[in-house]
Amino acid sequence: MSIIVTARDVTRDYQRGRTRVRALRGATVEVRRGDFLAVTGPSGSGKSTLLHLLGGVDVATSGEVSFLGEDLGRLSVEARAALRLREVGLVFQRFHLLPMLTAIENVELPLAAARVPRRERRDRAAAVLERVGLADRLRHRPSQLSGGQCQRVAIARALANDPALVLADEPTGELDRATSRRVLTLFQELNASGTTLVVATHDLELAAGATRRIEVVDGSTRP
Amino acid sequence: MRLAAALVAGLFHFAVPVVAASSVGGETGSVHPDGGMPQQGRVSCPDDLQVLVERPYAARAGIEAGSTIRLRSAPDAEPCPALVAGLFEPQADPSKLMGTRPRVLFHLPHLQALAGREGEVDYFTVQLRPGVDAATAARDMEPLLVGTQVWRAADVVDRASTTFRVVSRFHAAIAGITLVAGGVFLACIMVLKVQERRAAVAAARLAGIPRRILMGWTVAEAALLSALGGVAGLGVGFAASAAVNAYYQRAYDTALVFSIVTGEMVVQGFVLAVVLGLGAGVVAGARLFATDPLEQLGR
Amino acid sequence: MRTVLTVAGVAVSTAMLADMLMLGGGIQQSFGELLESRGYELRVSPKGTLPFDTEATIPGWGTLRDSVEGVVGVGRVAPVLAMSVSAELEGGEAGGSGDVTRTLGLGLDAGNRSLYEVVEGDGPGVGEVLVDARLAEALEVGPGSRMRLGIASEFGTWGRSASVRVSGTGDFVFATARDMPVAMPLADLQALSGKEDEVSFAMIRVGADADPEAVRAGIAGVADRVEVVTLAGISDKLDERLSYFRQVAVILGSVSLFVAALLIGTITAVSVSERLGVIAAVRAIGVARRRVVGDLAAESVVLATVGGGIGIGLAVVVAGYLETILAGLPGLPVAVRFFVLRPESLATAYGLVIVSGGVAGLVPAMRATGREVTELLHREEP
Ligand SMILES: Nc1ncnc2c1ncn2[C@@H]1O[C@H](COP(=O)(O)OP(=O)(O)OP(=O)(O)O)[C@@H](O)[C@H]1O
Ligand SMILES: [Mg+2]
């Protein structure tokens, strides 16, 4: 099984005014192709920070993050952005869809940024939306969709570029129990068809549904 | 030494630049005699020709009290030497603002002699006894002085200040446009402020605070905001007015006051600002309460 | 709502800016065109004055004319005597209607029709006048009517007068709102006023291949007691006198531009801060910063473009209104426009608003995207 990303003994300090916050103090993770990894832990323990480091959104203060064999710490800001665009899909708690764009246009966004031709963009976005069960909502705007539907659009957006890794931070945080279950089912389906997933969550049901689980406590990982 | 204002209109050239004979407006009225056609009579240089020269021009031309200048009534006339008896500060006369010709004051007989127009004047002014109505006097006087026109000083002034009245109207129009722009700006800011506070207001409404009170707060806030802006604007206005006066008094070398901030304007400006604020507040408030509070609390 | 308000605010500011740009160079341009349309490149007037400035005259015109015509490059010389006249309708009882109108009388060489366009009838022959069409209408005269003309000073009327026949009506090029001129043969007006050998100014046409400036210098050389100016010189003088309006234009124009930019900047700043989450997410996905900034700035450019477009239309209307106000300024030819609808000024105003709107939008967009993505996410994700 091939390794997608590894983080070895990483720390991350945030400077806030004069005070320094140590969000991570020695975290180690390995994500392999086909994993469905749940990251749990108390609030403020550093789950989001860890996800950001794994996806190259942020760089570690110390330690090494290696993404498909590439040391993320050595990449420039633009190079990391380009890498994310190609290889990482991101899902947020608050969806963060562009309100003036339709569902399909939101999904097309990363494809457009990656300069995929218009025709192909349309087709691929429609196909991904169909995969998440929204084939009949292509032309709706976020305001015309329910929370669960919005999150599925956001998941479709994360899948659009066919990334090596999908990172979801608290994807069910704004959803009710029933809707959360449907998101879990979707994740499981995606994982079954080969998508690698890392999900940070407080949702025990979601965590239980993953194939592997690590806990972050006070900035350190525990298996 | 008494210097009468010279009243014959003509051109007087000394050295190279031109000096026109000055005309001085009357206090109550002017009467213009039927002097027949002006005839270019024999020009003779008066002995002891003395004149006053306008101070700003004298400064530019390097003329001082005691200088001797040469004057002539026409470009090809014989020049007459004249002693500059003194300089005078030009009256602050709006109608002379755009004119660039400096003025020289003569004894009337001197100018008449110089221009070859003995016994002629262009106009003279009449001071009426207290209590006499100028319009009536003018009407009564005209038939007595055949071939003349009698003007009330007020009419003369009125004609002279047309420029300034037009410019004032222009300013008023500009002010109107500015007001529209200011109002739109204010409404825009208020809408933004209100939108920022949507959730809080929605919560307050759900908590049972009546719409009327919330609306009152919104409107009051807008009025306060624009009142503050108005005060700041008045400050800027005072400063600008002072700057305008300083600049134009220098540019035109005059004591005329170009920009006056009156109490009335202060009140007007302030009231307008507050009214505008109230309007903007109502617009923003209406917008705020048009939607259902539950909806505002949602995503 | 806020978009509508912003567009409205930008529209008003743009209108103001465009109008101020029009005002800035308008008078000079329209006056220059008016002067040039006459086809005479030089003016000779009494020293220190400009044509129509004063009642000052050039004496000894016959001699001066000979020396001016001797200057190399001088083509046609057209003298003009301009002075206040009183006009009275003739006929009826007691020889007159009693209504005396003061107006500007122009004495012109035979065949010189450069100062008016005939509307009705014909140019004036000996013993005739051509009356300003507006004046003719007010006095209810037309070709064939008889009028009595006298000489008027600034404050009164002199005795001598003459009965003349109206040869026609016309539009006078330099007519002001108050002066509705009458034209008659130069010799007639000279005789009426007693200024037998005097003219107020002369217009000079320069020969086909002569340089106006060289001819100007040539005339100034032989006639040192008069002012010889080129059309550009007159325009400059006028501009100097009306510099107030240019200054107003500069100040109000910059304020308008500033207000438009401020409005767009504020709106963009607010809408950017409202969308920080989305901006952070889009950046996290890997969309390049340049692209995000470009999209945000494009929104403000759209605001500026729409608002500015409406503003340009509004500018034309407002300029018309302001023009009617300023048309009341005394002593300016009616044909002179303060607000000249020049495509350049409209385009400049539009361009300035779009550019400054874009810049005003760019600043908040740069600020928002300049922050660390993780910091934004940390703030926006609870
Ligand atoms: N951009 C930042 N600037 C400053 N401090 C930060 C920043 N991001 C995170 N932190 C701090 O780092 C610590 C870890 O934050 P993180 O968001 O990773 O926790 P979390 O496990 O995701 O918490 P939660 O479950 O509440 O989402 C917290 O103390 C947080 O306040
Ligand atoms: Mg978190």
mmCIF file of N, CA and C in Angstrom, chain B residues 90-199:
data_model
loop_
_atom_site.group_PDB
_atom_site.id
_atom_site.type_symbol
_atom_site.label_atom_id
_atom_site.label_comp_id
_atom_site.label_asym_id
_atom_site.label_seq_id
_atom_site.Cartn_x
_atom_site.Cartn_y
_atom_site.Cartn_z
ATOM 1 N N PRO B 90 -8.213 100.610 -4.192
ATOM 2 C CA PRO B 90 -9.440 100.513 -4.985
ATOM 3 C C PRO B 90 -10.595 100.028 -4.124
ATOM 4 N N GLN B 91 -11.764 100.556 -4.404
ATOM 5 C CA GLN B 91 -12.952 100.105 -3.690
ATOM 6 C C GLN B 91 -13.190 98.652 -4.022
ATOM 7 N N ALA B 92 -13.695 97.931 -3.064
ATOM 8 C CA ALA B 92 -14.032 96.532 -3.322
ATOM 9 C C ALA B 92 -15.289 96.501 -4.165
ATOM 10 N N ASP B 93 -15.104 96.464 -5.474
ATOM 11 C CA ASP B 93 -16.250 96.528 -6.376
ATOM 12 C C ASP B 93 -16.280 95.260 -7.231
ATOM 13 N N PRO B 94 -17.294 94.435 -7.030
ATOM 14 C CA PRO B 94 -17.326 93.159 -7.736
ATOM 15 C C PRO B 94 -17.239 93.314 -9.243
ATOM 16 N N SER B 95 -17.831 94.380 -9.783
ATOM 17 C CA SER B 95 -17.867 94.497 -11.238
ATOM 18 C C SER B 95 -16.498 94.802 -11.819
ATOM 19 N N LYS B 96 -15.572 95.196 -10.968
ATOM 20 C CA LYS B 96 -14.242 95.522 -11.460
ATOM 21 C C LYS B 96 -13.289 94.340 -11.336
ATOM 22 N N LEU B 97 -13.824 93.242 -10.802
ATOM 23 C CA LEU B 97 -12.960 92.122 -10.488
ATOM 24 C C LEU B 97 -12.325 91.523 -11.723
ATOM 25 N N MET B 98 -13.163 91.331 -12.746
ATOM 26 C CA MET B 98 -12.682 90.671 -13.952
ATOM 27 C C MET B 98 -11.884 91.640 -14.823
ATOM 28 N N GLY B 99 -12.162 92.917 -14.642
ATOM 29 C CA GLY B 99 -11.458 93.915 -15.443
ATOM 30 C C GLY B 99 -9.999 93.938 -15.066
ATOM 31 N N THR B 100 -9.155 94.211 -16.029
ATOM 32 C CA THR B 100 -7.738 94.192 -15.725
ATOM 33 C C THR B 100 -7.161 95.593 -15.827
ATOM 34 N N ARG B 101 -8.036 96.585 -16.145
ATOM 35 C CA ARG B 101 -7.480 97.914 -16.370
ATOM 36 C C ARG B 101 -7.389 98.705 -15.076
ATOM 37 N N PRO B 102 -6.222 99.180 -14.781
ATOM 38 C CA PRO B 102 -6.041 99.949 -13.554
ATOM 39 C C PRO B 102 -6.701 101.324 -13.669
ATOM 40 N N ARG B 103 -6.937 101.919 -12.542
ATOM 41 C CA ARG B 103 -7.639 103.204 -12.542
ATOM 42 C C ARG B 103 -6.779 104.340 -11.986
ATOM 43 N N VAL B 104 -7.091 105.536 -12.504
ATOM 44 C CA VAL B 104 -6.402 106.755 -12.071
ATOM 45 C C VAL B 104 -7.490 107.773 -11.744
ATOM 46 N N LEU B 105 -7.334 108.493 -10.642
ATOM 47 C CA LEU B 105 -8.327 109.514 -10.298
ATOM 48 C C LEU B 105 -7.756 110.900 -10.597
ATOM 49 N N PHE B 106 -8.627 111.761 -11.202
ATOM 50 C CA PHE B 106 -8.243 113.126 -11.589
ATOM 51 C C PHE B 106 -9.101 114.134 -10.856
ATOM 52 N N HIS B 107 -8.638 115.387 -10.873
ATOM 53 C CA HIS B 107 -9.574 116.499 -10.661
ATOM 54 C C HIS B 107 -10.443 116.529 -11.890
ATOM 55 N N LEU B 108 -11.742 116.709 -11.751
ATOM 56 C CA LEU B 108 -12.635 116.687 -12.909
ATOM 57 C C LEU B 108 -12.189 117.652 -14.019
ATOM 58 N N PRO B 109 -11.877 118.909 -13.687
ATOM 59 C CA PRO B 109 -11.483 119.839 -14.756
ATOM 60 C C PRO B 109 -10.231 119.376 -15.495
ATOM 61 N N HIS B 110 -9.327 118.758 -14.766
ATOM 62 C CA HIS B 110 -8.100 118.270 -15.410
ATOM 63 C C HIS B 110 -8.420 117.246 -16.478
ATOM 64 N N LEU B 111 -9.280 116.291 -16.122
ATOM 65 C CA LEU B 111 -9.600 115.228 -17.069
ATOM 66 C C LEU B 111 -10.372 115.786 -18.256
ATOM 67 N N GLN B 112 -11.276 116.735 -17.940
ATOM 68 C CA GLN B 112 -12.029 117.366 -19.030
ATOM 69 C C GLN B 112 -11.085 118.059 -19.998
ATOM 70 N N ALA B 113 -10.108 118.731 -19.462
ATOM 71 C CA ALA B 113 -9.156 119.440 -20.317
ATOM 72 C C ALA B 113 -8.324 118.451 -21.131
ATOM 73 N N LEU B 114 -7.893 117.414 -20.453
ATOM 74 C CA LEU B 114 -7.032 116.422 -21.091
ATOM 75 C C LEU B 114 -7.763 115.723 -22.239
ATOM 76 N N ALA B 115 -9.047 115.489 -22.051
ATOM 77 C CA ALA B 115 -9.816 114.767 -23.053
ATOM 78 C C ALA B 115 -10.446 115.715 -24.063
ATOM 79 N N GLY B 116 -10.275 116.981 -23.879
ATOM 80 C CA GLY B 116 -10.907 117.943 -24.776
ATOM 81 C C GLY B 116 -12.412 117.926 -24.660
ATOM 82 N N ARG B 117 -12.906 117.714 -23.467
ATOM 83 C CA ARG B 117 -14.360 117.657 -23.303
ATOM 84 C C ARG B 117 -14.780 118.600 -22.178
ATOM 85 N N GLU B 118 -14.359 119.853 -22.323
ATOM 86 C CA GLU B 118 -14.695 120.834 -21.304
ATOM 87 C C GLU B 118 -16.209 120.909 -21.123
ATOM 88 N N GLY B 119 -16.613 120.982 -19.887
ATOM 89 C CA GLY B 119 -18.039 121.158 -19.615
ATOM 90 C C GLY B 119 -18.866 119.888 -19.759
ATOM 91 N N GLU B 120 -18.215 118.755 -19.952
ATOM 92 C CA GLU B 120 -18.987 117.522 -20.100
ATOM 93 C C GLU B 120 -18.736 116.580 -18.941
ATOM 94 N N VAL B 121 -19.777 115.851 -18.567
ATOM 95 C CA VAL B 121 -19.572 114.721 -17.663
ATOM 96 C C VAL B 121 -20.363 113.548 -18.203
ATOM 97 N N ASP B 122 -19.949 112.361 -17.846
ATOM 98 C CA ASP B 122 -20.663 111.173 -18.286
ATOM 99 C C ASP B 122 -21.893 110.926 -17.435
ATOM 100 N N TYR B 123 -21.720 111.144 -16.165
ATOM 101 C CA TYR B 123 -22.880 111.030 -15.289
ATOM 102 C C TYR B 123 -22.565 111.751 -14.008
ATOM 103 N N PHE B 124 -23.556 112.043 -13.258
ATOM 104 C CA PHE B 124 -23.319 112.562 -11.920
ATOM 105 C C PHE B 124 -24.284 111.911 -10.958
ATOM 106 N N THR B 125 -23.906 111.960 -9.699
ATOM 107 C CA THR B 125 -24.726 111.287 -8.700
ATOM 108 C C THR B 125 -25.473 112.326 -7.887
ATOM 109 N N VAL B 126 -26.630 111.943 -7.419
ATOM 110 C CA VAL B 126 -27.482 112.850 -6.671
ATOM 111 C C VAL B 126 -27.801 112.203 -5.329
ATOM 112 N N GLN B 127 -27.594 112.975 -4.278
ATOM 113 C CA GLN B 127 -27.988 112.429 -2.976
ATOM 114 C C GLN B 127 -29.341 113.014 -2.618
ATOM 115 N N LEU B 128 -30.276 112.153 -2.323
ATOM 116 C CA LEU B 128 -31.628 112.626 -2.019
ATOM 117 C C LEU B 128 -31.737 112.985 -0.554
ATOM 118 N N ARG B 129 -32.694 113.903 -0.265
ATOM 119 C CA ARG B 129 -32.953 114.226 1.139
ATOM 120 C C ARG B 129 -33.518 112.991 1.818
ATOM 121 N N PRO B 130 -33.287 112.881 3.102
ATOM 122 C CA PRO B 130 -33.815 111.714 3.814
ATOM 123 C C PRO B 130 -35.322 111.607 3.596
ATOM 124 N N GLY B 131 -35.794 110.384 3.412
ATOM 125 C CA GLY B 131 -37.233 110.174 3.303
ATOM 126 C C GLY B 131 -37.773 110.241 1.889
ATOM 127 N N VAL B 132 -36.959 110.683 0.939
ATOM 128 C CA VAL B 132 -37.456 110.754 -0.433
ATOM 129 C C VAL B 132 -37.280 109.395 -1.095
ATOM 130 N N ASP B 133 -38.330 108.941 -1.766
ATOM 131 C CA ASP B 133 -38.260 107.638 -2.422
ATOM 132 C C ASP B 133 -37.456 107.754 -3.714
ATOM 133 N N ALA B 134 -36.445 106.903 -3.857
ATOM 134 C CA ALA B 134 -35.527 107.014 -4.986
ATOM 135 C C ALA B 134 -36.238 106.778 -6.311
ATOM 136 N N ALA B 135 -37.149 105.806 -6.330
ATOM 137 C CA ALA B 135 -37.831 105.473 -7.585
ATOM 138 C C ALA B 135 -38.683 106.646 -8.061
ATOM 139 N N THR B 136 -39.394 107.229 -7.122
ATOM 140 C CA THR B 136 -40.244 108.371 -7.463
ATOM 141 C C THR B 136 -39.397 109.536 -7.942
ATOM 142 N N ALA B 137 -38.338 109.804 -7.215
ATOM 143 C CA ALA B 137 -37.461 110.914 -7.580
ATOM 144 C C ALA B 137 -36.893 110.714 -8.972
ATOM 145 N N ALA B 138 -36.495 109.471 -9.266
ATOM 146 C CA ALA B 138 -35.920 109.179 -10.578
ATOM 147 C C ALA B 138 -36.949 109.446 -11.670
ATOM 148 N N ARG B 139 -38.185 109.026 -11.424
ATOM 149 C CA ARG B 139 -39.232 109.223 -12.427
ATOM 150 C C ARG B 139 -39.510 110.701 -12.632
ATOM 151 N N ASP B 140 -39.514 111.444 -11.543
ATOM 152 C CA ASP B 140 -39.802 112.883 -11.641
ATOM 153 C C ASP B 140 -38.672 113.630 -12.322
ATOM 154 N N MET B 141 -37.464 113.139 -12.121
ATOM 155 C CA MET B 141 -36.297 113.866 -12.588
ATOM 156 C C MET B 141 -36.093 113.723 -14.094
ATOM 157 N N GLU B 142 -36.393 112.571 -14.615
ATOM 158 C CA GLU B 142 -36.039 112.266 -15.997
ATOM 159 C C GLU B 142 -36.573 113.286 -17.012
ATOM 160 N N PRO B 143 -37.868 113.650 -16.944
ATOM 161 C CA PRO B 143 -38.368 114.609 -17.945
ATOM 162 C C PRO B 143 -37.690 115.968 -17.852
ATOM 163 N N LEU B 144 -37.171 116.292 -16.674
ATOM 164 C CA LEU B 144 -36.529 117.593 -16.505
ATOM 165 C C LEU B 144 -35.180 117.637 -17.197
ATOM 166 N N LEU B 145 -34.565 116.470 -17.326
ATOM 167 C CA LEU B 145 -33.225 116.406 -17.899
ATOM 168 C C LEU B 145 -33.343 115.665 -19.230
ATOM 169 N N VAL B 146 -33.645 116.427 -20.264
ATOM 170 C CA VAL B 146 -33.950 115.811 -21.553
ATOM 171 C C VAL B 146 -32.746 115.025 -22.078
ATOM 172 N N GLY B 147 -33.028 113.829 -22.572
ATOM 173 C CA GLY B 147 -31.959 113.030 -23.170
ATOM 174 C C GLY B 147 -31.122 112.280 -22.150
ATOM 175 N N THR B 148 -31.580 112.239 -20.931
ATOM 176 C CA THR B 148 -30.807 111.498 -19.930
ATOM 177 C C THR B 148 -31.616 110.322 -19.421
ATOM 178 N N GLN B 149 -30.917 109.460 -18.773
ATOM 179 C CA GLN B 149 -31.583 108.372 -18.072
ATOM 180 C C GLN B 149 -31.222 108.499 -16.618
ATOM 181 N N VAL B 150 -32.191 108.286 -15.758
ATOM 182 C CA VAL B 150 -31.926 108.347 -14.327
ATOM 183 C C VAL B 150 -32.040 106.933 -13.768
ATOM 184 N N TRP B 151 -31.000 106.522 -13.111
ATOM 185 C CA TRP B 151 -30.972 105.168 -12.541
ATOM 186 C C TRP B 151 -30.945 105.255 -11.037
ATOM 187 N N ARG B 152 -31.602 104.314 -10.430
ATOM 188 C CA ARG B 152 -31.437 104.195 -8.988
ATOM 189 C C ARG B 152 -30.131 103.454 -8.731
ATOM 190 N N ALA B 153 -29.452 103.855 -7.659
ATOM 191 C CA ALA B 153 -28.176 103.202 -7.345
ATOM 192 C C ALA B 153 -28.387 101.699 -7.201
ATOM 193 N N ALA B 154 -29.545 101.344 -6.643
ATOM 194 C CA ALA B 154 -29.824 99.925 -6.430
ATOM 195 C C ALA B 154 -29.794 99.177 -7.759
ATOM 196 N N ASP B 155 -30.345 99.827 -8.824
ATOM 197 C CA ASP B 155 -30.367 99.178 -10.138
ATOM 198 C C ASP B 155 -28.961 99.022 -10.697
ATOM 199 N N VAL B 156 -28.155 100.065 -10.472
ATOM 200 C CA VAL B 156 -26.778 100.016 -10.958
ATOM 201 C C VAL B 156 -26.041 98.881 -10.264
ATOM 202 N N VAL B 157 -26.218 98.815 -8.952
ATOM 203 C CA VAL B 157 -25.568 97.756 -8.175
ATOM 204 C C VAL B 157 -26.043 96.400 -8.658
ATOM 205 N N ASP B 158 -27.341 96.334 -8.893
ATOM 206 C CA ASP B 158 -27.937 95.082 -9.324
ATOM 207 C C ASP B 158 -27.287 94.595 -10.614
ATOM 208 N N ARG B 159 -27.128 95.536 -11.543
ATOM 209 C CA ARG B 159 -26.512 95.159 -12.818
ATOM 210 C C ARG B 159 -25.076 94.711 -12.631
ATOM 211 N N ALA B 160 -24.404 95.407 -11.738
ATOM 212 C CA ALA B 160 -22.987 95.114 -11.549
ATOM 213 C C ALA B 160 -22.766 93.755 -10.893
ATOM 214 N N SER B 161 -23.767 93.282 -10.134
ATOM 215 C CA SER B 161 -23.512 92.055 -9.388
ATOM 216 C C SER B 161 -24.149 90.826 -10.028
ATOM 217 N N THR B 162 -24.592 90.984 -11.281
ATOM 218 C CA THR B 162 -25.179 89.834 -11.966
ATOM 219 C C THR B 162 -24.243 88.636 -11.934
ATOM 220 N N THR B 163 -22.977 88.898 -12.242
ATOM 221 C CA THR B 163 -21.993 87.816 -12.257
ATOM 222 C C THR B 163 -22.063 87.014 -10.975
ATOM 223 N N PHE B 164 -22.115 87.746 -9.872
ATOM 224 C CA PHE B 164 -22.039 87.055 -8.597
ATOM 225 C C PHE B 164 -23.316 86.305 -8.283
ATOM 226 N N ARG B 165 -24.434 86.872 -8.759
ATOM 227 C CA ARG B 165 -25.678 86.151 -8.536
ATOM 228 C C ARG B 165 -25.691 84.853 -9.329
ATOM 229 N N VAL B 166 -25.193 84.926 -10.559
ATOM 230 C CA VAL B 166 -25.157 83.714 -11.388
ATOM 231 C C VAL B 166 -24.245 82.673 -10.750
ATOM 232 N N VAL B 167 -23.087 83.145 -10.288
ATOM 233 C CA VAL B 167 -22.155 82.203 -9.672
ATOM 234 C C VAL B 167 -22.775 81.584 -8.423
ATOM 235 N N SER B 168 -23.544 82.390 -7.672
ATOM 236 C CA SER B 168 -24.202 81.856 -6.476
ATOM 237 C C SER B 168 -25.184 80.757 -6.851
ATOM 238 N N ARG B 169 -25.923 81.001 -7.935
ATOM 239 C CA ARG B 169 -26.880 79.976 -8.348
ATOM 240 C C ARG B 169 -26.159 78.710 -8.790
ATOM 241 N N PHE B 170 -25.035 78.912 -9.435
ATOM 242 C CA PHE B 170 -24.206 77.774 -9.844
ATOM 243 C C PHE B 170 -23.764 76.986 -8.608
ATOM 244 N N HIS B 171 -23.327 77.717 -7.608
ATOM 245 C CA HIS B 171 -22.900 77.063 -6.368
ATOM 246 C C HIS B 171 -24.047 76.305 -5.731
ATOM 247 N N ALA B 172 -25.223 76.922 -5.743
ATOM 248 C CA ALA B 172 -26.377 76.268 -5.125
ATOM 249 C C ALA B 172 -26.663 74.956 -5.841
ATOM 250 N N ALA B 173 -26.568 74.975 -7.169
ATOM 251 C CA ALA B 173 -26.839 73.756 -7.930
ATOM 252 C C ALA B 173 -25.824 72.674 -7.579
ATOM 253 N N ILE B 174 -24.564 73.094 -7.494
ATOM 254 C CA ILE B 174 -23.506 72.141 -7.146
ATOM 255 C C ILE B 174 -23.762 71.577 -5.746
ATOM 256 N N ALA B 175 -24.167 72.471 -4.843
ATOM 257 C CA ALA B 175 -24.442 72.034 -3.477
ATOM 258 C C ALA B 175 -25.551 70.989 -3.489
ATOM 259 N N GLY B 176 -26.560 71.210 -4.325
ATOM 260 C CA GLY B 176 -27.657 70.257 -4.416
ATOM 261 C C GLY B 176 -27.163 68.882 -4.834
ATOM 262 N N ILE B 177 -26.299 68.874 -5.831
ATOM 263 C CA ILE B 177 -25.782 67.588 -6.319
ATOM 264 C C ILE B 177 -24.967 66.909 -5.221
ATOM 265 N N THR B 178 -24.145 67.718 -4.554
ATOM 266 C CA THR B 178 -23.327 67.180 -3.471
ATOM 267 C C THR B 178 -24.198 66.555 -2.394
ATOM 268 N N LEU B 179 -25.315 67.236 -2.137
ATOM 269 C CA LEU B 179 -26.241 66.758 -1.119
ATOM 270 C C LEU B 179 -26.786 65.387 -1.501
ATOM 271 N N VAL B 180 -27.134 65.239 -2.768
ATOM 272 C CA VAL B 180 -27.643 63.945 -3.234
ATOM 273 C C VAL B 180 -26.578 62.879 -3.015
ATOM 274 N N ALA B 181 -25.342 63.203 -3.430
ATOM 275 C CA ALA B 181 -24.248 62.241 -3.278
ATOM 276 C C ALA B 181 -24.061 61.889 -1.799
ATOM 277 N N GLY B 182 -24.073 62.916 -0.944
ATOM 278 C CA GLY B 182 -23.905 62.689 0.490
ATOM 279 C C GLY B 182 -25.014 61.807 1.050
ATOM 280 N N GLY B 183 -26.231 62.079 0.621
ATOM 281 C CA GLY B 183 -27.376 61.304 1.091
ATOM 282 C C GLY B 183 -27.245 59.846 0.702
ATOM 283 N N VAL B 184 -26.858 59.625 -0.536
ATOM 284 C CA VAL B 184 -26.704 58.245 -1.005
ATOM 285 C C VAL B 184 -25.619 57.543 -0.207
ATOM 286 N N PHE B 185 -24.531 58.252 -0.010
ATOM 287 C CA PHE B 185 -23.413 57.686 0.749
ATOM 288 C C PHE B 185 -23.875 57.273 2.143
ATOM 289 N N LEU B 186 -24.585 58.193 2.777
ATOM 290 C CA LEU B 186 -25.043 57.952 4.142
ATOM 291 C C LEU B 186 -25.979 56.751 4.194
ATOM 292 N N ALA B 187 -26.914 56.709 3.252
ATOM 293 C CA ALA B 187 -27.866 55.601 3.222
ATOM 294 C C ALA B 187 -27.109 54.291 3.057
ATOM 295 N N CYS B 188 -26.101 54.331 2.214
ATOM 296 C CA CYS B 188 -25.293 53.150 1.959
ATOM 297 C C CYS B 188 -24.626 52.663 3.244
ATOM 298 N N ILE B 189 -23.995 53.590 3.950
ATOM 299 C CA ILE B 189 -23.305 53.233 5.191
ATOM 300 C C ILE B 189 -24.299 52.684 6.210
ATOM 301 N N MET B 190 -25.465 53.320 6.285
ATOM 302 C CA MET B 190 -26.458 52.872 7.264
ATOM 303 C C MET B 190 -26.943 51.470 6.936
ATOM 304 N N VAL B 191 -27.172 51.209 5.656
ATOM 305 C CA VAL B 191 -27.611 49.864 5.270
ATOM 306 C C VAL B 191 -26.564 48.842 5.683
ATOM 307 N N LEU B 192 -25.303 49.198 5.474
ATOM 308 C CA LEU B 192 -24.224 48.290 5.857
ATOM 309 C C LEU B 192 -24.217 48.044 7.353
ATOM 310 N N LYS B 193 -24.335 49.140 8.102
ATOM 311 C CA LYS B 193 -24.305 49.033 9.568
ATOM 312 C C LYS B 193 -25.432 48.132 10.053
ATOM 313 N N VAL B 194 -26.586 48.356 9.451
ATOM 314 C CA VAL B 194 -27.764 47.611 9.863
ATOM 315 C C VAL B 194 -27.601 46.134 9.518
ATOM 316 N N GLN B 195 -27.041 45.865 8.343
ATOM 317 C CA GLN B 195 -26.864 44.470 7.944
ATOM 318 C C GLN B 195 -25.887 43.763 8.877
ATOM 319 N N GLU B 196 -24.875 44.540 9.306
ATOM 320 C CA GLU B 196 -23.893 43.995 10.220
ATOM 321 C C GLU B 196 -24.567 43.505 11.492
ATOM 322 N N ARG B 197 -25.624 44.202 11.865
ATOM 323 C CA ARG B 197 -26.247 43.952 13.159
ATOM 324 C C ARG B 197 -27.549 43.164 13.042
ATOM 325 N N ARG B 198 -27.705 42.555 11.878
ATOM 326 C CA ARG B 198 -28.941 41.854 11.590
ATOM 327 C C ARG B 198 -29.306 40.834 12.656
ATOM 328 N N ALA B 199 -28.334 39.994 12.974
ATOM 329 C CA ALA B 199 -28.614 38.901 13.902
ATOM 330 C C ALA B 199 -29.020 39.457 15.263
#
